[in-house]
Amino acid sequence: MTELQSGLVISHLGKGVAVEVDGNIILCQTRRKLETVAAGDQVKMTIVAKGQGRIEEVLPRNSLLERPSKGSKTRPVAANIDQIFVVFANEPYCDFLLIDQYLAICENRNINALLIYNKSDLAIIENIEQELVCYQNLGYPLFRVSAKNNLGIDELQQELSNKISIFSGQSGVGKSSLTNALIPDKELKTNTVSAITKHGRHTTTAATLYHLPKGGDLIDSPGVAIFGLAGLSENQLAHGYREFQPFIEHCKFNNCRHLQDKGCAVREAVEKGTISLSRYQRFLKLREKMPTD
Ligand code: GDP
Ligand code: ZN
């Protein structure tokens, strides 16, 4: 009987899973019956040959991020994430619908959400600033940074320490620039994983966990910037707008959809200005975009 060892999943590759055990990276296969593992998973494994192991058990997760897969299925992208940083900028213009979507997912998945306004070296846009006040009033922390000018990176690093984080946001907002600023030797580390797992360049498209030199872990997932509303129900979407929560229970009907429903406390709060109209309008838009099946 070989002994069970504890490991941390660094990356799930085509040919196997890169698992960190005692500071070394070992290429592992999973037991056939085991569920799919993801970067960030804590596992129990056995060594089967030199540098090779087998995952025997996946420990319970604190959180799981999934992306849509074939049909209505989902695939795990990252496990045990403590916080998602939603990155945006004024160029490309800030997509508030996408921000709300991430925030709704976090609210339902036991993951903290924080906002990063990158490219703060560029001119301020008034419309964006107004929306930001709204998010801050809802309790979402906001970091203004510039990856280009290395501004605000230290403050960001402090918030990253002792936690597992991931950056999300539309393409072009500067996620890779920020990741490179935080992990200067990222390429070297990626190459190390590739060499050990003999996986070649594909590694760069799989979600990968990096230990940050100044503390904390960052899961870089270049291929999956957008998680979609994978797995959220209509009720969960409404719950995902955290300011709706205290009103939802006061809606007249407990199957209220918060549209034109009679006695909807959410809509009343919007009419009174307690809930931001733009947030409510985006809720309606996201609701329409939800997959129906
Ligand atoms: P990603 O698609 O989110 O990973 O974005 P990238 O990191 O590839 O950055 C997209 C573009 O924005 C690149 O041309 C970067 O040079 C530029 N960029 C990134 N950060 C900043 C910044 O802080 N200020 C400015 N002005 N440009 C930036
Ligand atoms: Zn309602």
PDB file of C-alpha atoms and ligand atoms in Angstrom:
ATOM      1  CA  MET A   1       0.000   0.000   0.000  1.00  0.00           C
ATOM      2  CA  THR A   2       1.469   3.336  -0.986  1.00  0.00           C
ATOM      3  CA  GLU A   3       0.810   6.258   1.233  1.00  0.00           C
ATOM      4  CA  LEU A   4      -1.738   8.956   0.363  1.00  0.00           C
ATOM      5  CA  GLN A   5      -0.200  12.387  -0.127  1.00  0.00           C
ATOM      6  CA  SER A   6      -1.833  15.796  -0.200  1.00  0.00           C
ATOM      7  CA  GLY A   7      -1.550  17.795  -3.385  1.00  0.00           C
ATOM      8  CA  LEU A   8      -2.756  20.986  -5.028  1.00  0.00           C
ATOM      9  CA  VAL A   9      -3.977  20.938  -8.636  1.00  0.00           C
ATOM     10  CA  ILE A  10      -1.962  23.481 -10.638  1.00  0.00           C
ATOM     11  CA  SER A  11      -3.452  22.804 -14.041  1.00  0.00           C
ATOM     12  CA  HIS A  12      -5.704  20.313 -15.759  1.00  0.00           C
ATOM     13  CA  LEU A  13      -4.100  19.432 -19.075  1.00  0.00           C
ATOM     14  CA  GLY A  14      -5.149  17.190 -21.898  1.00  0.00           C
ATOM     15  CA  LYS A  15      -2.765  14.407 -20.926  1.00  0.00           C
ATOM     16  CA  GLY A  16      -3.182  14.606 -17.207  1.00  0.00           C
ATOM     17  CA  VAL A  17      -3.255  16.850 -14.219  1.00  0.00           C
ATOM     18  CA  ALA A  18      -0.286  18.827 -12.914  1.00  0.00           C
ATOM     19  CA  VAL A  19      -0.336  18.457  -9.139  1.00  0.00           C
ATOM     20  CA  GLU A  20       1.992  20.188  -6.712  1.00  0.00           C
ATOM     21  CA  VAL A  21       3.206  17.899  -3.943  1.00  0.00           C
ATOM     22  CA  ASP A  22       5.763  19.186  -1.432  1.00  0.00           C
ATOM     23  CA  GLY A  23       6.809  21.925  -3.845  1.00  0.00           C
ATOM     24  CA  ASN A  24       7.307  19.541  -6.782  1.00  0.00           C
ATOM     25  CA  ILE A  25       5.038  19.232  -9.784  1.00  0.00           C
ATOM     26  CA  ILE A  26       3.891  15.732 -10.625  1.00  0.00           C
ATOM     27  CA  LEU A  27       1.874  14.597 -13.617  1.00  0.00           C
ATOM     28  CA  CYS A  28      -1.146  12.699 -12.392  1.00  0.00           C
ATOM     29  CA  GLN A  29      -3.953  10.677 -13.843  1.00  0.00           C
ATOM     30  CA  THR A  30      -7.307  10.492 -12.123  1.00  0.00           C
ATOM     31  CA  ARG A  31      -9.168   7.395 -11.038  1.00  0.00           C
ATOM     32  CA  ARG A  32     -11.756   6.710 -13.681  1.00  0.00           C
ATOM     33  CA  LYS A  33     -14.767   7.202 -11.446  1.00  0.00           C
ATOM     34  CA  LEU A  34     -13.493  10.488 -10.068  1.00  0.00           C
ATOM     35  CA  GLU A  35     -15.194  13.732 -11.054  1.00  0.00           C
ATOM     36  CA  THR A  36     -13.263  16.201 -13.236  1.00  0.00           C
ATOM     37  CA  VAL A  37     -10.717  18.153 -11.253  1.00  0.00           C
ATOM     38  CA  ALA A  38      -9.808  21.798 -11.740  1.00  0.00           C
ATOM     39  CA  ALA A  39      -6.955  24.167 -10.908  1.00  0.00           C
ATOM     40  CA  GLY A  40      -7.165  24.955  -7.210  1.00  0.00           C
ATOM     41  CA  ASP A  41      -8.493  21.554  -6.170  1.00  0.00           C
ATOM     42  CA  GLN A  42      -7.027  19.927  -3.072  1.00  0.00           C
ATOM     43  CA  VAL A  43      -6.480  16.237  -3.728  1.00  0.00           C
ATOM     44  CA  LYS A  44      -5.165  13.052  -2.171  1.00  0.00           C
ATOM     45  CA  MET A  45      -2.841  11.148  -4.471  1.00  0.00           C
ATOM     46  CA  THR A  46      -0.429   8.252  -4.606  1.00  0.00           C
ATOM     47  CA  ILE A  47       2.891   8.103  -6.420  1.00  0.00           C
ATOM     48  CA  VAL A  48       2.758   5.329  -9.034  1.00  0.00           C
ATOM     49  CA  ALA A  49       6.172   5.859 -10.657  1.00  0.00           C
ATOM     50  CA  LYS A  50       8.920   8.459 -10.543  1.00  0.00           C
ATOM     51  CA  GLY A  51       7.284  11.850 -11.183  1.00  0.00           C
ATOM     52  CA  GLN A  52       3.937  10.220 -11.834  1.00  0.00           C
ATOM     53  CA  GLY A  53       0.922   9.934  -9.626  1.00  0.00           C
ATOM     54  CA  ARG A  54      -2.698   9.066  -9.433  1.00  0.00           C
ATOM     55  CA  ILE A  55      -5.394  11.227  -7.895  1.00  0.00           C
ATOM     56  CA  GLU A  56      -7.417   9.091  -5.508  1.00  0.00           C
ATOM     57  CA  GLU A  57      -9.701  11.667  -3.977  1.00  0.00           C
ATOM     58  CA  VAL A  58     -10.831  15.259  -4.492  1.00  0.00           C
ATOM     59  CA  LEU A  59     -11.374  17.073  -1.203  1.00  0.00           C
ATOM     60  CA  PRO A  60     -14.600  19.052  -0.708  1.00  0.00           C
ATOM     61  CA  ARG A  61     -14.499  22.451  -2.400  1.00  0.00           C
ATOM     62  CA  ASN A  62     -15.276  25.857  -0.911  1.00  0.00           C
ATOM     63  CA  SER A  63     -16.309  27.124  -4.315  1.00  0.00           C
ATOM     64  CA  LEU A  64     -16.367  26.090  -7.942  1.00  0.00           C
ATOM     65  CA  LEU A  65     -16.338  28.133 -11.129  1.00  0.00           C
ATOM     66  CA  GLU A  66     -17.718  26.407 -14.180  1.00  0.00           C
ATOM     67  CA  ARG A  67     -17.971  27.183 -17.844  1.00  0.00           C
ATOM     68  CA  PRO A  68     -20.567  25.950 -20.308  1.00  0.00           C
ATOM     69  CA  SER A  69     -19.645  22.759 -22.084  1.00  0.00           C
ATOM     70  CA  LYS A  70     -21.444  20.520 -24.582  1.00  0.00           C
ATOM     71  CA  GLY A  71     -25.210  20.785 -24.465  1.00  0.00           C
ATOM     72  CA  SER A  72     -26.401  22.068 -21.120  1.00  0.00           C
ATOM     73  CA  LYS A  73     -23.412  20.592 -19.310  1.00  0.00           C
ATOM     74  CA  THR A  74     -20.740  22.564 -17.490  1.00  0.00           C
ATOM     75  CA  ARG A  75     -17.036  21.978 -16.907  1.00  0.00           C
ATOM     76  CA  PRO A  76     -15.106  23.056 -13.825  1.00  0.00           C
ATOM     77  CA  VAL A  77     -12.582  25.818 -14.489  1.00  0.00           C
ATOM     78  CA  ALA A  78     -11.259  26.656 -11.057  1.00  0.00           C
ATOM     79  CA  ALA A  79     -11.918  25.382  -7.568  1.00  0.00           C
ATOM     80  CA  ASN A  80     -11.614  26.902  -4.105  1.00  0.00           C
ATOM     81  CA  ILE A  81     -11.490  30.449  -5.424  1.00  0.00           C
ATOM     82  CA  ASP A  82     -11.920  32.962  -2.606  1.00  0.00           C
ATOM     83  CA  GLN A  83     -12.356  36.012  -4.770  1.00  0.00           C
ATOM     84  CA  ILE A  84     -12.917  37.145  -8.325  1.00  0.00           C
ATOM     85  CA  PHE A  85     -11.513  40.432  -9.496  1.00  0.00           C
ATOM     86  CA  VAL A  86     -13.669  41.808 -12.264  1.00  0.00           C
ATOM     87  CA  VAL A  87     -11.324  43.812 -14.461  1.00  0.00           C
ATOM     88  CA  PHE A  88     -12.602  46.593 -16.692  1.00  0.00           C
ATOM     89  CA  ALA A  89     -11.324  49.795 -18.292  1.00  0.00           C
ATOM     90  CA  ASN A  90     -12.674  52.704 -20.279  1.00  0.00           C
ATOM     91  CA  GLU A  91     -11.013  51.323 -23.415  1.00  0.00           C
ATOM     92  CA  PRO A  92     -12.568  48.963 -24.545  1.00  0.00           C
ATOM     93  CA  TYR A  93     -15.607  50.702 -23.073  1.00  0.00           C
ATOM     94  CA  CYS A  94     -16.726  49.223 -19.801  1.00  0.00           C
ATOM     95  CA  ASP A  95     -19.339  46.474 -20.262  1.00  0.00           C
ATOM     96  CA  PHE A  96     -21.577  46.834 -17.211  1.00  0.00           C
ATOM     97  CA  LEU A  97     -23.780  43.951 -18.267  1.00  0.00           C
ATOM     98  CA  LEU A  98     -20.764  41.672 -18.068  1.00  0.00           C
ATOM     99  CA  ILE A  99     -19.736  43.114 -14.688  1.00  0.00           C
ATOM    100  CA  ASP A 100     -23.222  42.461 -13.282  1.00  0.00           C
ATOM    101  CA  GLN A 101     -23.085  38.949 -14.664  1.00  0.00           C
ATOM    102  CA  TYR A 102     -19.829  38.179 -12.825  1.00  0.00           C
ATOM    103  CA  LEU A 103     -21.142  39.759  -9.641  1.00  0.00           C
ATOM    104  CA  ALA A 104     -24.306  37.647  -9.836  1.00  0.00           C
ATOM    105  CA  ILE A 105     -22.243  34.486 -10.235  1.00  0.00           C
ATOM    106  CA  CYS A 106     -20.057  35.392  -7.239  1.00  0.00           C
ATOM    107  CA  GLU A 107     -23.080  36.161  -5.086  1.00  0.00           C
ATOM    108  CA  ASN A 108     -24.433  32.670  -5.796  1.00  0.00           C
ATOM    109  CA  ARG A 109     -21.153  30.772  -5.615  1.00  0.00           C
ATOM    110  CA  ASN A 110     -19.802  31.867  -2.250  1.00  0.00           C
ATOM    111  CA  ILE A 111     -17.038  33.905  -3.888  1.00  0.00           C
ATOM    112  CA  ASN A 112     -16.105  37.485  -2.983  1.00  0.00           C
ATOM    113  CA  ALA A 113     -16.191  39.974  -5.842  1.00  0.00           C
ATOM    114  CA  LEU A 114     -13.930  42.995  -6.217  1.00  0.00           C
ATOM    115  CA  LEU A 115     -13.571  45.483  -9.060  1.00  0.00           C
ATOM    116  CA  ILE A 116     -10.401  46.573 -10.824  1.00  0.00           C
ATOM    117  CA  TYR A 117     -10.488  49.693 -12.953  1.00  0.00           C
ATOM    118  CA  ASN A 118      -7.352  49.248 -15.067  1.00  0.00           C
ATOM    119  CA  LYS A 119      -5.844  51.829 -17.454  1.00  0.00           C
ATOM    120  CA  SER A 120      -6.489  54.544 -14.890  1.00  0.00           C
ATOM    121  CA  ASP A 121      -3.707  56.426 -16.689  1.00  0.00           C
ATOM    122  CA  LEU A 122      -6.305  57.220 -19.369  1.00  0.00           C
ATOM    123  CA  ALA A 123      -8.906  60.016 -19.111  1.00  0.00           C
ATOM    124  CA  ILE A 124     -11.825  59.610 -16.696  1.00  0.00           C
ATOM    125  CA  ILE A 125     -15.268  59.046 -18.223  1.00  0.00           C
ATOM    126  CA  GLU A 126     -18.157  60.570 -16.275  1.00  0.00           C
ATOM    127  CA  ASN A 127     -20.749  57.865 -17.057  1.00  0.00           C
ATOM    128  CA  ILE A 128     -18.444  55.173 -15.778  1.00  0.00           C
ATOM    129  CA  GLU A 129     -17.732  57.106 -12.594  1.00  0.00           C
ATOM    130  CA  GLN A 130     -21.458  57.336 -11.818  1.00  0.00           C
ATOM    131  CA  GLU A 131     -21.924  53.587 -12.115  1.00  0.00           C
ATOM    132  CA  LEU A 132     -18.852  52.985  -9.972  1.00  0.00           C
ATOM    133  CA  VAL A 133     -20.348  54.990  -7.105  1.00  0.00           C
ATOM    134  CA  CYS A 134     -23.318  52.635  -7.258  1.00  0.00           C
ATOM    135  CA  TYR A 135     -21.120  49.508  -7.040  1.00  0.00           C
ATOM    136  CA  GLN A 136     -19.124  50.941  -4.167  1.00  0.00           C
ATOM    137  CA  ASN A 137     -22.351  51.747  -2.294  1.00  0.00           C
ATOM    138  CA  LEU A 138     -23.284  48.099  -2.707  1.00  0.00           C
ATOM    139  CA  GLY A 139     -20.078  47.181  -0.883  1.00  0.00           C
ATOM    140  CA  TYR A 140     -17.905  46.100  -3.813  1.00  0.00           C
ATOM    141  CA  PRO A 141     -14.301  47.223  -3.251  1.00  0.00           C
ATOM    142  CA  LEU A 142     -12.793  49.144  -6.171  1.00  0.00           C
ATOM    143  CA  PHE A 143      -9.113  49.267  -7.122  1.00  0.00           C
ATOM    144  CA  ARG A 144      -7.910  51.863  -9.578  1.00  0.00           C
ATOM    145  CA  VAL A 145      -4.735  50.629 -11.195  1.00  0.00           C
ATOM    146  CA  SER A 146      -2.568  51.007 -14.252  1.00  0.00           C
ATOM    147  CA  ALA A 147      -0.632  47.944 -15.360  1.00  0.00           C
ATOM    148  CA  LYS A 148       1.146  50.162 -17.857  1.00  0.00           C
ATOM    149  CA  ASN A 149       2.407  52.689 -15.298  1.00  0.00           C
ATOM    150  CA  ASN A 150       2.615  50.218 -12.404  1.00  0.00           C
ATOM    151  CA  LEU A 151       0.100  52.234 -10.375  1.00  0.00           C
ATOM    152  CA  GLY A 152      -1.938  50.668  -7.567  1.00  0.00           C
ATOM    153  CA  ILE A 153      -0.287  47.261  -8.028  1.00  0.00           C
ATOM    154  CA  ASP A 154       1.032  47.100  -4.446  1.00  0.00           C
ATOM    155  CA  GLU A 155      -2.435  47.734  -2.991  1.00  0.00           C
ATOM    156  CA  LEU A 156      -3.782  45.033  -5.257  1.00  0.00           C
ATOM    157  CA  GLN A 157      -1.055  42.624  -4.168  1.00  0.00           C
ATOM    158  CA  GLN A 158      -2.043  43.143  -0.522  1.00  0.00           C
ATOM    159  CA  GLU A 159      -5.596  42.123  -1.309  1.00  0.00           C
ATOM    160  CA  LEU A 160      -4.358  39.031  -3.140  1.00  0.00           C
ATOM    161  CA  SER A 161      -2.271  37.624  -0.288  1.00  0.00           C
ATOM    162  CA  ASN A 162      -3.484  34.560   1.630  1.00  0.00           C
ATOM    163  CA  LYS A 163      -6.244  33.912  -0.874  1.00  0.00           C
ATOM    164  CA  ILE A 164      -6.916  32.193  -4.186  1.00  0.00           C
ATOM    165  CA  SER A 165      -8.027  34.731  -6.760  1.00  0.00           C
ATOM    166  CA  ILE A 166      -8.882  34.922 -10.425  1.00  0.00           C
ATOM    167  CA  PHE A 167      -9.145  37.826 -12.865  1.00  0.00           C
ATOM    168  CA  SER A 168     -12.101  37.994 -15.175  1.00  0.00           C
ATOM    169  CA  GLY A 169     -13.311  40.569 -17.647  1.00  0.00           C
ATOM    170  CA  GLN A 170     -13.668  41.220 -21.329  1.00  0.00           C
ATOM    171  CA  SER A 171     -10.754  40.864 -23.682  1.00  0.00           C
ATOM    172  CA  GLY A 172      -8.414  43.855 -23.964  1.00  0.00           C
ATOM    173  CA  VAL A 173      -8.956  45.340 -20.489  1.00  0.00           C
ATOM    174  CA  GLY A 174      -5.449  44.327 -19.373  1.00  0.00           C
ATOM    175  CA  LYS A 175      -5.801  41.037 -17.490  1.00  0.00           C
ATOM    176  CA  SER A 176      -2.601  39.565 -18.899  1.00  0.00           C
ATOM    177  CA  SER A 177      -0.736  42.824 -18.355  1.00  0.00           C
ATOM    178  CA  LEU A 178      -1.797  42.787 -14.697  1.00  0.00           C
ATOM    179  CA  THR A 179      -0.939  39.114 -14.310  1.00  0.00           C
ATOM    180  CA  ASN A 180       2.516  39.738 -15.755  1.00  0.00           C
ATOM    181  CA  ALA A 181       3.029  42.686 -13.426  1.00  0.00           C
ATOM    182  CA  LEU A 182       2.177  40.465 -10.436  1.00  0.00           C
ATOM    183  CA  ILE A 183       4.113  37.375 -11.606  1.00  0.00           C
ATOM    184  CA  PRO A 184       7.273  38.614 -13.329  1.00  0.00           C
ATOM    185  CA  ASP A 185       8.561  35.055 -13.865  1.00  0.00           C
ATOM    186  CA  LYS A 186       5.261  33.739 -15.201  1.00  0.00           C
ATOM    187  CA  GLU A 187       6.679  32.463 -18.473  1.00  0.00           C
ATOM    188  CA  LEU A 188       9.443  30.591 -16.700  1.00  0.00           C
ATOM    189  CA  LYS A 189       6.924  28.917 -14.408  1.00  0.00           C
ATOM    190  CA  THR A 190       4.658  28.014 -17.315  1.00  0.00           C
ATOM    191  CA  ASN A 191       7.624  26.480 -19.128  1.00  0.00           C
ATOM    192  CA  THR A 192       8.501  24.457 -16.043  1.00  0.00           C
ATOM    193  CA  VAL A 193       5.023  22.961 -15.916  1.00  0.00           C
ATOM    194  CA  SER A 194       5.190  22.238 -19.665  1.00  0.00           C
ATOM    195  CA  ALA A 195       8.569  20.547 -19.340  1.00  0.00           C
ATOM    196  CA  ILE A 196       7.518  18.352 -16.416  1.00  0.00           C
ATOM    197  CA  THR A 197       4.209  17.375 -17.933  1.00  0.00           C
ATOM    198  CA  LYS A 198       5.629  17.220 -21.477  1.00  0.00           C
ATOM    199  CA  HIS A 199       2.535  19.021 -22.523  1.00  0.00           C
ATOM    200  CA  GLY A 200       4.099  21.572 -24.821  1.00  0.00           C
ATOM    201  CA  ARG A 201       2.539  24.916 -25.507  1.00  0.00           C
ATOM    202  CA  HIS A 202      -1.043  23.897 -24.809  1.00  0.00           C
ATOM    203  CA  THR A 203      -0.379  24.576 -21.168  1.00  0.00           C
ATOM    204  CA  THR A 204      -0.798  28.268 -21.806  1.00  0.00           C
ATOM    205  CA  THR A 205      -4.489  27.880 -22.626  1.00  0.00           C
ATOM    206  CA  ALA A 206      -5.382  25.737 -19.603  1.00  0.00           C
ATOM    207  CA  ALA A 207      -6.343  27.441 -16.339  1.00  0.00           C
ATOM    208  CA  THR A 208      -3.171  27.475 -14.247  1.00  0.00           C
ATOM    209  CA  LEU A 209      -2.552  28.299 -10.601  1.00  0.00           C
ATOM    210  CA  TYR A 210       0.450  30.515  -9.818  1.00  0.00           C
ATOM    211  CA  HIS A 211       1.900  31.256  -6.402  1.00  0.00           C
ATOM    212  CA  LEU A 212       2.437  35.011  -6.248  1.00  0.00           C
ATOM    213  CA  PRO A 213       5.941  36.007  -5.154  1.00  0.00           C
ATOM    214  CA  LYS A 214       4.470  38.347  -2.521  1.00  0.00           C
ATOM    215  CA  GLY A 215       1.826  35.907  -1.265  1.00  0.00           C
ATOM    216  CA  GLY A 216      -1.465  34.474  -2.401  1.00  0.00           C
ATOM    217  CA  ASP A 217      -2.360  32.410  -5.454  1.00  0.00           C
ATOM    218  CA  LEU A 218      -3.703  33.584  -8.782  1.00  0.00           C
ATOM    219  CA  ILE A 219      -5.448  31.280 -11.214  1.00  0.00           C
ATOM    220  CA  ASP A 220      -4.804  32.474 -14.725  1.00  0.00           C
ATOM    221  CA  SER A 221      -7.390  31.246 -17.187  1.00  0.00           C
ATOM    222  CA  PRO A 222      -6.712  32.881 -20.533  1.00  0.00           C
ATOM    223  CA  GLY A 223      -9.187  30.742 -22.454  1.00  0.00           C
ATOM    224  CA  VAL A 224     -12.164  31.402 -20.237  1.00  0.00           C
ATOM    225  CA  ALA A 225     -12.546  35.098 -19.696  1.00  0.00           C
ATOM    226  CA  ILE A 226     -16.308  34.747 -19.698  1.00  0.00           C
ATOM    227  CA  PHE A 227     -18.027  32.225 -17.482  1.00  0.00           C
ATOM    228  CA  GLY A 228     -21.513  32.985 -18.725  1.00  0.00           C
ATOM    229  CA  LEU A 229     -24.533  32.445 -16.598  1.00  0.00           C
ATOM    230  CA  ALA A 230     -23.720  28.740 -16.508  1.00  0.00           C
ATOM    231  CA  GLY A 231     -26.025  27.002 -14.131  1.00  0.00           C
ATOM    232  CA  LEU A 232     -27.802  30.056 -12.681  1.00  0.00           C
ATOM    233  CA  SER A 233     -31.578  29.927 -12.389  1.00  0.00           C
ATOM    234  CA  GLU A 234     -33.816  32.987 -12.753  1.00  0.00           C
ATOM    235  CA  ASN A 235     -34.198  33.143  -8.988  1.00  0.00           C
ATOM    236  CA  GLN A 236     -30.455  32.984  -8.527  1.00  0.00           C
ATOM    237  CA  LEU A 237     -29.969  35.812 -11.011  1.00  0.00           C
ATOM    238  CA  ALA A 238     -32.317  38.018  -8.948  1.00  0.00           C
ATOM    239  CA  HIS A 239     -30.480  36.951  -5.784  1.00  0.00           C
ATOM    240  CA  GLY A 240     -27.230  37.799  -7.591  1.00  0.00           C
ATOM    241  CA  TYR A 241     -28.279  41.449  -7.558  1.00  0.00           C
ATOM    242  CA  ARG A 242     -27.453  41.748  -3.878  1.00  0.00           C
ATOM    243  CA  GLU A 243     -29.492  44.919  -3.329  1.00  0.00           C
ATOM    244  CA  PHE A 244     -32.648  43.013  -4.422  1.00  0.00           C
ATOM    245  CA  GLN A 245     -32.306  40.477  -1.613  1.00  0.00           C
ATOM    246  CA  PRO A 246     -34.059  42.383   1.203  1.00  0.00           C
ATOM    247  CA  PHE A 247     -36.994  43.170  -1.125  1.00  0.00           C
ATOM    248  CA  ILE A 248     -37.475  39.769  -2.765  1.00  0.00           C
ATOM    249  CA  GLU A 249     -39.080  38.307   0.354  1.00  0.00           C
ATOM    250  CA  HIS A 250     -41.614  41.158   0.377  1.00  0.00           C
ATOM    251  CA  CYS A 251     -42.883  40.514  -3.138  1.00  0.00           C
ATOM    252  CA  LYS A 252     -46.571  39.652  -2.993  1.00  0.00           C
ATOM    253  CA  PHE A 253     -46.161  36.303  -4.758  1.00  0.00           C
ATOM    254  CA  ASN A 254     -43.353  33.968  -3.894  1.00  0.00           C
ATOM    255  CA  ASN A 255     -42.892  33.050  -7.552  1.00  0.00           C
ATOM    256  CA  CYS A 256     -42.532  36.754  -8.462  1.00  0.00           C
ATOM    257  CA  ARG A 257     -40.314  37.279 -11.496  1.00  0.00           C
ATOM    258  CA  HIS A 258     -39.797  40.964 -10.643  1.00  0.00           C
ATOM    259  CA  LEU A 259     -41.068  42.087 -14.049  1.00  0.00           C
ATOM    260  CA  GLN A 260     -44.577  43.495 -14.298  1.00  0.00           C
ATOM    261  CA  ASP A 261     -45.759  41.193 -11.487  1.00  0.00           C
ATOM    262  CA  LYS A 262     -48.379  42.604  -9.134  1.00  0.00           C
ATOM    263  CA  GLY A 263     -47.026  43.692  -5.767  1.00  0.00           C
ATOM    264  CA  CYS A 264     -43.354  43.295  -6.751  1.00  0.00           C
ATOM    265  CA  ALA A 265     -41.313  44.865  -3.951  1.00  0.00           C
ATOM    266  CA  VAL A 266     -38.196  44.944  -6.115  1.00  0.00           C
ATOM    267  CA  ARG A 267     -39.856  47.050  -8.801  1.00  0.00           C
ATOM    268  CA  GLU A 268     -41.357  49.332  -6.167  1.00  0.00           C
ATOM    269  CA  ALA A 269     -37.866  49.900  -4.773  1.00  0.00           C
ATOM    270  CA  VAL A 270     -36.676  50.780  -8.278  1.00  0.00           C
ATOM    271  CA  GLU A 271     -39.544  53.281  -8.659  1.00  0.00           C
ATOM    272  CA  LYS A 272     -38.657  54.858  -5.317  1.00  0.00           C
ATOM    273  CA  GLY A 273     -35.019  55.072  -6.338  1.00  0.00           C
ATOM    274  CA  THR A 274     -33.824  52.723  -3.567  1.00  0.00           C
ATOM    275  CA  ILE A 275     -32.568  50.312  -6.210  1.00  0.00           C
ATOM    276  CA  SER A 276     -30.589  51.804  -9.110  1.00  0.00           C
ATOM    277  CA  LEU A 277     -32.628  51.890 -12.316  1.00  0.00           C
ATOM    278  CA  SER A 278     -29.634  51.002 -14.462  1.00  0.00           C
ATOM    279  CA  ARG A 279     -28.894  47.922 -12.360  1.00  0.00           C
ATOM    280  CA  TYR A 280     -32.547  46.837 -12.617  1.00  0.00           C
ATOM    281  CA  GLN A 281     -32.548  47.389 -16.379  1.00  0.00           C
ATOM    282  CA  ARG A 282     -29.448  45.264 -16.716  1.00  0.00           C
ATOM    283  CA  PHE A 283     -31.119  42.573 -14.603  1.00  0.00           C
ATOM    284  CA  LEU A 284     -33.966  42.544 -17.134  1.00  0.00           C
ATOM    285  CA  LYS A 285     -31.502  42.260 -20.009  1.00  0.00           C
ATOM    286  CA  LEU A 286     -29.552  39.418 -18.420  1.00  0.00           C
ATOM    287  CA  ARG A 287     -32.806  37.661 -17.621  1.00  0.00           C
ATOM    288  CA  GLU A 288     -33.726  37.751 -21.310  1.00  0.00           C
ATOM    289  CA  LYS A 289     -30.315  36.379 -22.227  1.00  0.00           C
ATOM    290  CA  MET A 290     -30.662  33.426 -19.879  1.00  0.00           C
ATOM    291  CA  PRO A 291     -30.774  30.067 -21.581  1.00  0.00           C
ATOM    292  CA  THR A 292     -34.294  28.647 -21.396  1.00  0.00           C
ATOM    293  CA  ASP A 293     -34.723  24.936 -21.210  1.00  0.00           C
TER     294      ASP A 293
HETATM  295  P1  GDP B   1      -6.389  41.170 -21.760  1.00  0.00           P
HETATM  296  O1  GDP B   1      -7.004  40.778 -23.072  1.00  0.00           O
HETATM  297  O2  GDP B   1      -7.445  41.540 -20.760  1.00  0.00           O
HETATM  298  O3  GDP B   1      -5.441  40.160 -21.214  1.00  0.00           O
HETATM  299  O4  GDP B   1      -5.579  42.520 -22.007  1.00  0.00           O
HETATM  300  P2  GDP B   1      -4.014  42.762 -22.293  1.00  0.00           P
HETATM  301  O5  GDP B   1      -3.238  42.638 -21.043  1.00  0.00           O
HETATM  302  O6  GDP B   1      -3.612  41.916 -23.444  1.00  0.00           O
HETATM  303  O7  GDP B   1      -4.021  44.302 -22.693  1.00  0.00           O
HETATM  304  C1  GDP B   1      -4.739  44.798 -23.802  1.00  0.00           C
HETATM  305  C2  GDP B   1      -4.118  46.095 -24.283  1.00  0.00           C
HETATM  306  O8  GDP B   1      -4.246  47.106 -23.270  1.00  0.00           O
HETATM  307  C3  GDP B   1      -2.635  45.967 -24.564  1.00  0.00           C
HETATM  308  O9  GDP B   1      -2.349  46.723 -25.732  1.00  0.00           O
HETATM  309  C4  GDP B   1      -1.966  46.595 -23.359  1.00  0.00           C
HETATM  310  O10 GDP B   1      -0.711  47.157 -23.645  1.00  0.00           O
HETATM  311  C5  GDP B   1      -2.968  47.673 -22.964  1.00  0.00           C
HETATM  312  N1  GDP B   1      -2.922  47.973 -21.516  1.00  0.00           N
HETATM  313  C6  GDP B   1      -2.884  47.092 -20.504  1.00  0.00           C
HETATM  314  N2  GDP B   1      -2.831  47.741 -19.315  1.00  0.00           N
HETATM  315  C7  GDP B   1      -2.855  49.068 -19.593  1.00  0.00           C
HETATM  316  C8  GDP B   1      -2.853  50.255 -18.788  1.00  0.00           C
HETATM  317  O11 GDP B   1      -2.803  50.228 -17.560  1.00  0.00           O
HETATM  318  N3  GDP B   1      -2.927  51.440 -19.448  1.00  0.00           N
HETATM  319  C9  GDP B   1      -2.988  51.534 -20.799  1.00  0.00           C
HETATM  320  N4  GDP B   1      -3.066  52.748 -21.347  1.00  0.00           N
HETATM  321  N5  GDP B   1      -2.992  50.433 -21.585  1.00  0.00           N
HETATM  322  C10 GDP B   1      -2.912  49.222 -21.001  1.00  0.00           C
HETATM  323 ZN    ZN B   2     -40.785  40.825  -7.262  1.00  0.00          ZN
END
